[in-house]
Every structure is written in structure tokens, then in C-alpha cells.
Short mmCIF file of C-alpha atoms in Angstrom, two decimals:
data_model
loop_
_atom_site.label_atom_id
_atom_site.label_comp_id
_atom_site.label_asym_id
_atom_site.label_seq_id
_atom_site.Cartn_x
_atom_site.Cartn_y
_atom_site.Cartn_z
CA UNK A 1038 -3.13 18.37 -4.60
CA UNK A 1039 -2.13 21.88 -5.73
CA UNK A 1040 -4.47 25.41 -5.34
CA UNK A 1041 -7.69 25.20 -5.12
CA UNK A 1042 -7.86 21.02 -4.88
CA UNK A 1043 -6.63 20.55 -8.85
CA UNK A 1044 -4.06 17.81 -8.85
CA UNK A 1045 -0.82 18.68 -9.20
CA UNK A 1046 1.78 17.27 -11.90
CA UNK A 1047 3.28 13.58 -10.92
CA UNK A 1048 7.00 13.38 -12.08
CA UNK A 1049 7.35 9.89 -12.55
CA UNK A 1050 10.66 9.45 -13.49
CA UNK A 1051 11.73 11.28 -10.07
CA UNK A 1052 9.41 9.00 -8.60
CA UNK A 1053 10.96 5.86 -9.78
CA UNK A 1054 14.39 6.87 -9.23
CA UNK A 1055 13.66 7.46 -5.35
CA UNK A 1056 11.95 4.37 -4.63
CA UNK A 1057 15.09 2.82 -6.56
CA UNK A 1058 17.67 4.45 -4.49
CA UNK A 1059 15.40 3.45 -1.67
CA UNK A 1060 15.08 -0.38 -2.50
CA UNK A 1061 19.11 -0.24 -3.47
CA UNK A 1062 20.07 1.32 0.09
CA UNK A 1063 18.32 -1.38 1.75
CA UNK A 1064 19.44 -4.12 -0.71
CA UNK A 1065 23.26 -2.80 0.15
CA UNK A 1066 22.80 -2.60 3.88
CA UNK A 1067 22.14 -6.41 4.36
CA UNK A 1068 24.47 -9.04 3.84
CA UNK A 1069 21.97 -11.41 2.42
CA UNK A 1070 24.21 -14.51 2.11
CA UNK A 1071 23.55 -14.56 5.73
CA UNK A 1072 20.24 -14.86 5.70
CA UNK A 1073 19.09 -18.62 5.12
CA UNK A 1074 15.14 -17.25 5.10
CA UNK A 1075 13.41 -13.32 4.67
CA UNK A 1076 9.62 -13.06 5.31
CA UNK A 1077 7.94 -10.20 3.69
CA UNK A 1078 4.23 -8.99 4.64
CA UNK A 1079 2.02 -7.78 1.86
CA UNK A 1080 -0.90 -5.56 2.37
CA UNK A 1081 -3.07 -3.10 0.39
CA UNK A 1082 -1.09 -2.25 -2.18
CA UNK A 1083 2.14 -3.67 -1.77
CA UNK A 1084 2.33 -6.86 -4.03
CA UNK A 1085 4.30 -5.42 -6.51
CA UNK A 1086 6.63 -4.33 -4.42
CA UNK A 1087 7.25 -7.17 -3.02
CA UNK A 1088 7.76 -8.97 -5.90
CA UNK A 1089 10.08 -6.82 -6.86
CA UNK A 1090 11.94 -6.93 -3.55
CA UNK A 1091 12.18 -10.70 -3.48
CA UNK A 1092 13.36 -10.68 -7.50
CA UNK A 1093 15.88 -8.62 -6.31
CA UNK A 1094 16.97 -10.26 -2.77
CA UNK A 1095 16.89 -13.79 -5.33
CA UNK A 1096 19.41 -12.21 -7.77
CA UNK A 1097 22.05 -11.38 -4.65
CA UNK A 1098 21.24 -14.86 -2.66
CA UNK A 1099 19.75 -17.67 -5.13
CA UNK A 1100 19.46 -19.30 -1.78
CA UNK A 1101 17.59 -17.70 0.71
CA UNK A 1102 14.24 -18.61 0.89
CA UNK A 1103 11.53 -15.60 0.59
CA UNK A 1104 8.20 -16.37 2.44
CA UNK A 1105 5.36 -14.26 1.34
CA UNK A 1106 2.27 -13.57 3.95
CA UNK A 1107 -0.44 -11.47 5.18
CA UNK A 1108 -3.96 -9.67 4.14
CA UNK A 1109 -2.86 -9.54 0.49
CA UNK A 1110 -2.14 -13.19 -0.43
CA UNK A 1111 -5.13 -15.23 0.42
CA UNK A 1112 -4.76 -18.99 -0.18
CA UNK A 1113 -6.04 -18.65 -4.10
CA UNK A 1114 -3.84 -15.63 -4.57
CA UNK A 1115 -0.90 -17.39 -3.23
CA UNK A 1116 -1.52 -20.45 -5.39
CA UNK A 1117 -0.88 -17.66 -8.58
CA UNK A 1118 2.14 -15.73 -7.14
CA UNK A 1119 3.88 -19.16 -6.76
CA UNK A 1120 2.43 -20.32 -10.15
CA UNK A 1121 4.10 -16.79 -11.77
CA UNK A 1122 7.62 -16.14 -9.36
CA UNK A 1123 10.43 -18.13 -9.46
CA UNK A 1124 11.47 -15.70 -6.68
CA UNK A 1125 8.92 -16.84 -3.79
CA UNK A 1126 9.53 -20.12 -2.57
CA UNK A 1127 6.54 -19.86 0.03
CA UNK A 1128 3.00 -17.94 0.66
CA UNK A 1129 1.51 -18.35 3.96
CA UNK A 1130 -1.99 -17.69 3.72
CA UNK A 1131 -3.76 -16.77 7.33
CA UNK A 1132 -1.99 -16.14 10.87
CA UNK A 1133 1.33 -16.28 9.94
CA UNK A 1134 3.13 -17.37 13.79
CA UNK A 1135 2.49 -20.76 13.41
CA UNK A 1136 3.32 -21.72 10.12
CA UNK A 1137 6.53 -19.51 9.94
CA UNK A 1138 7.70 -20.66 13.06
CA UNK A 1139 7.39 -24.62 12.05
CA UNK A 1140 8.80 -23.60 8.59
CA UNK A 1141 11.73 -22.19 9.93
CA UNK A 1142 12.19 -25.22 12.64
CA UNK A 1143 11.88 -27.63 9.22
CA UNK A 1144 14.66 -25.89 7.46
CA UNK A 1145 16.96 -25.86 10.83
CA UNK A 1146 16.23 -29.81 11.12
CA UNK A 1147 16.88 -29.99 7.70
CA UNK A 1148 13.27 -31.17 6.36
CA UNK A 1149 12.26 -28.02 4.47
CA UNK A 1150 8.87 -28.58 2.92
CA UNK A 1151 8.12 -28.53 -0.61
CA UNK A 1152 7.78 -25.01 -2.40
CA UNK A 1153 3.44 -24.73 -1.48
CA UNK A 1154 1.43 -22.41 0.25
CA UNK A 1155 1.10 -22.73 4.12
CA UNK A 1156 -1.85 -22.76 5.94
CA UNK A 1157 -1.77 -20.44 8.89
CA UNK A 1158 -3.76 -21.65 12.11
CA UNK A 1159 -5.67 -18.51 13.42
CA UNK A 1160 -4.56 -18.35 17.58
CA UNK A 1161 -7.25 -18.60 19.70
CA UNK A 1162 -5.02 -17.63 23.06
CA UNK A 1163 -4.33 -13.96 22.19
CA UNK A 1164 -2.81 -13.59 25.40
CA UNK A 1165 -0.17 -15.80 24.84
CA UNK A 1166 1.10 -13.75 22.07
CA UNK A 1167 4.63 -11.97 22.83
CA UNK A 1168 4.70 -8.47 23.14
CA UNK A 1169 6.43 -6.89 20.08
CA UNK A 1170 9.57 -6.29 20.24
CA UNK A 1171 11.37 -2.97 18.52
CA UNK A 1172 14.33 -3.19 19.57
CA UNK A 1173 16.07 -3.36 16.04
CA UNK A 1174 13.56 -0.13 14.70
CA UNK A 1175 14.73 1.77 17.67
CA UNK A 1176 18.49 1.18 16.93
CA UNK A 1177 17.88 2.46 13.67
CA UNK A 1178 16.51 5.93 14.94
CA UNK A 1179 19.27 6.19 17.27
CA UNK A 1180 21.84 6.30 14.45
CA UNK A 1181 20.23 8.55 12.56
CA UNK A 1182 21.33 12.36 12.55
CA UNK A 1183 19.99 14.08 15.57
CA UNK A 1184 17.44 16.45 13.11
CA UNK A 1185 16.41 13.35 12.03
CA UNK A 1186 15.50 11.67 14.62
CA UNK A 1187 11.54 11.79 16.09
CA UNK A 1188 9.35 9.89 18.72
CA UNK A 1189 7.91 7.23 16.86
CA UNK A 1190 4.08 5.72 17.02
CA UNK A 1191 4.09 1.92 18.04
CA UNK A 1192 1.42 -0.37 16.53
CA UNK A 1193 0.16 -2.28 19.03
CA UNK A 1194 -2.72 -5.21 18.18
CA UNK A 1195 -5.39 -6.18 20.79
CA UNK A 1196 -7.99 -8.35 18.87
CA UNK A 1197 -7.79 -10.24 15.43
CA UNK A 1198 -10.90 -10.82 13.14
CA UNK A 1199 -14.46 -8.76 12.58
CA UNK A 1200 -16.85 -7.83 15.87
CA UNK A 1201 -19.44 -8.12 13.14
CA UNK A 1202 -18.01 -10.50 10.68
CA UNK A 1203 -21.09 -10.04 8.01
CA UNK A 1204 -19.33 -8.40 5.25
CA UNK A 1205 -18.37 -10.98 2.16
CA UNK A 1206 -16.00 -8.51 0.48
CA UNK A 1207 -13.70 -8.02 3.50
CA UNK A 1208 -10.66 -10.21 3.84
CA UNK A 1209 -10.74 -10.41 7.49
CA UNK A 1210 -14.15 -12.76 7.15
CA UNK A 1211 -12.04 -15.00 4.31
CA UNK A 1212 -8.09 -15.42 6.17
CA UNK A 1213 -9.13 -14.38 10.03
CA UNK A 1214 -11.77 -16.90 11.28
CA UNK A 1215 -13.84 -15.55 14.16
CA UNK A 1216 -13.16 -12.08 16.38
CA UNK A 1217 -10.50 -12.95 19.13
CA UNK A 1218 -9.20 -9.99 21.41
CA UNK A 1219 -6.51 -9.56 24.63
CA UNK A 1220 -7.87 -9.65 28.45
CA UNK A 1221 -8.22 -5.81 29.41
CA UNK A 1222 -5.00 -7.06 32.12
CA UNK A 1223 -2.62 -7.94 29.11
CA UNK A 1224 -3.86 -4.92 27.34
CA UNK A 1225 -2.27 -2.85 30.44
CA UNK A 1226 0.75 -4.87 30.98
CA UNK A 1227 1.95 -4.87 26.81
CA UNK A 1228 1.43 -0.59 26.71
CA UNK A 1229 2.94 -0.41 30.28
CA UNK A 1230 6.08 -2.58 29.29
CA UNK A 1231 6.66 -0.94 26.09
CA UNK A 1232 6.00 3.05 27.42
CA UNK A 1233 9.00 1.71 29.98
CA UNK A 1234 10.98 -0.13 27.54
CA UNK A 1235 11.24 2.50 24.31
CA UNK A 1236 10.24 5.96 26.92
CA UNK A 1237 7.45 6.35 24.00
CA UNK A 1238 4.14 7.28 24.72
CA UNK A 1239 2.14 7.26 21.24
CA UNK A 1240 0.78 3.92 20.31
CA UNK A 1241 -1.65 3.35 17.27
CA UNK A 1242 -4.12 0.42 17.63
CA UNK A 1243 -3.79 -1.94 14.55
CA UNK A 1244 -7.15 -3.94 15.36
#
């Protein structure tokens, strides 16, 4: 937005070419052979991305198997990605711990499922969640150069679904049955344990 709130000019070609450096950084700073499985979390308005992304991670490693999930592919969307990309060999449509955690025990054992969309079970026992761990983010900001480096804001979730749950249009109603939330006493214990684990103070509540 330039003077006087009149939009300024959008150079799209300088645009593309930084979110292409971008994407190409990260594609040459993991060795992707490596990886048997990469999960990749679409929301809002990152679908195309994310195709793109696992097109590209598919070209390096025909292999590795790219699991789609989150807000943005609910269980009819996911049905169409797989039906139009070679390059996604799963969606998982709802809470994604389960269902990624018994897909990637499958492929260990050796029984990996059928390219399809997973179901995700929503988790009733928010408590027995883990409490996030950063520990690879944070080893990123350390090697960065010191001008570049800042005091990050943690996202930290407390509850899952609506308190109200009436609106039809909202995706939380369709993939996130019923409002769930953290005892007050976990609340405490997951900001106390990561303001002593990270020395951050900032956190941003994703509920």
C-alpha cells in the first residue's frame, strides 16, 4: 500500500524469482534420499505451494513418500489432490497424530497402506499431548548471522475445535469434532517448560 492507501505496483517476476530461490535453498539443504517419508501441513492458502513443493521433493527422491494434512484438505478435497498428483502418495484428513504415527509404524514394519486418504481420529485426552518441541527451529536461529538473529514467538495450542460450533462454513465444525481444551495445570507446566527450555518469553495462542 503506497501514499495515501493506493496500492502500490506488484513486480511479479521479482516475486517469483524469490520464492524460487527460496523453495531451491531449502530443496538443496536436505538430503532427501534420506528421508523415507515428508509430511507437509496445508492451510489457508498454501495448497499450491505445496503441490509444488512435493512435485519438486518427487523429482529429487521418486521414493519418499509425501503425506499431505491439515485445515486445507478435508476428506473430499483430499480425494481430488490424490485423484490430480502423482506427487502425494497420502492426505490425512482430520487430527493428524494418530494416523501419521500408525502410517509411519506401517512403512517401518513394512505394510505401507495403499495410496488413500487417512482418517484422522480427533484426541479426546488433550493433556496427553507432548509439549512441542523446537529444538531443530532454534538450531536454525543460532546459526544464523548475529544481525539476524531475533527472539522468536512460540505457538502454543490449548484447545482444538469451536466453543460455539454453530457455524456451517467453518472447517473446524467439518474436520475437528467437538471443542476439547488442556487442564489450566498443563496449561502452566507446557509455557513454564518451554520459557525454561528456549529462555523465550513470547508465546502466541494457536486455539
Amino acid at each position: 500500500i503506497g501514499k495515501r492507501g493506493q496500492r502500490g505496483r506488484i513486480d511479479c517476476a521479482k516475486m517469483r524469482d524469490a520464492l524460487k530461490w527460496a523453495l531451491d535453498s531449502l530443496l538443496d539443504e536436505v538430503d532427501w534420499e534420506s528421508h523415507e517419508c515428508v509430511g507437509i501441513t496445508i492451510s489457508l492458502n498454501q495448497l499450491t505451494s505445496a503441490i509444488y513443493l512435493s512435485r519438486a521433493i518427487k523429482a529429487i527422491s521418486p521414493k519418499t513418500q509425501v503425506v499431505l494434512g491439515g485445515a486445507g484438505v478435508p476428506e473430499e478435497v483430499g480425494k481430488d489432490i490424490l485423484d490430480a498428483f502423482e506427487s502425494v502418495d497420502y492426505v490425512i484428513s482430520g487430527e493428524g497424530e494418530k494416523a501419521f504415527l500408525q502410517l509411519l509404524k506401517a512403512m517401518k514394519a513394512g505394510k505401507q497402506p495403499p495410496r488413500s486418504i487417512l482418517k484422522g481420529d480427533p484426541i479426546d485426552a488433550m493433556d496427553s499431548l507432548p509439549t512441542p518441541d523446537f529444538s531443530d527451529y532454534f538450531k536454525e536461529i543460532s546459526e544464523l548471522p548475529p544481525k539476524a538473529r531475533f527472539f522468536p514467538i512460540l505457538p502454543i495450542e490449548f484447545s482444538r475445535g469451536c466453543f460455539w460450533g454453530r457455524c456451517t462454513f467453518c472447517n473446524l465444525n467439518v474436520q475437528w469434532k467437538g471443542y476439547r481444551k488442556k487442564s489450566w495445570q498443563r496449561m502452566l507446566m507446557e509455557v513454564d517448560d518451554l520459557t525454561r527450555r528456549h529462555d523465550v518469553l513470547d508465546f502466541a495462542f494457536m486455539d
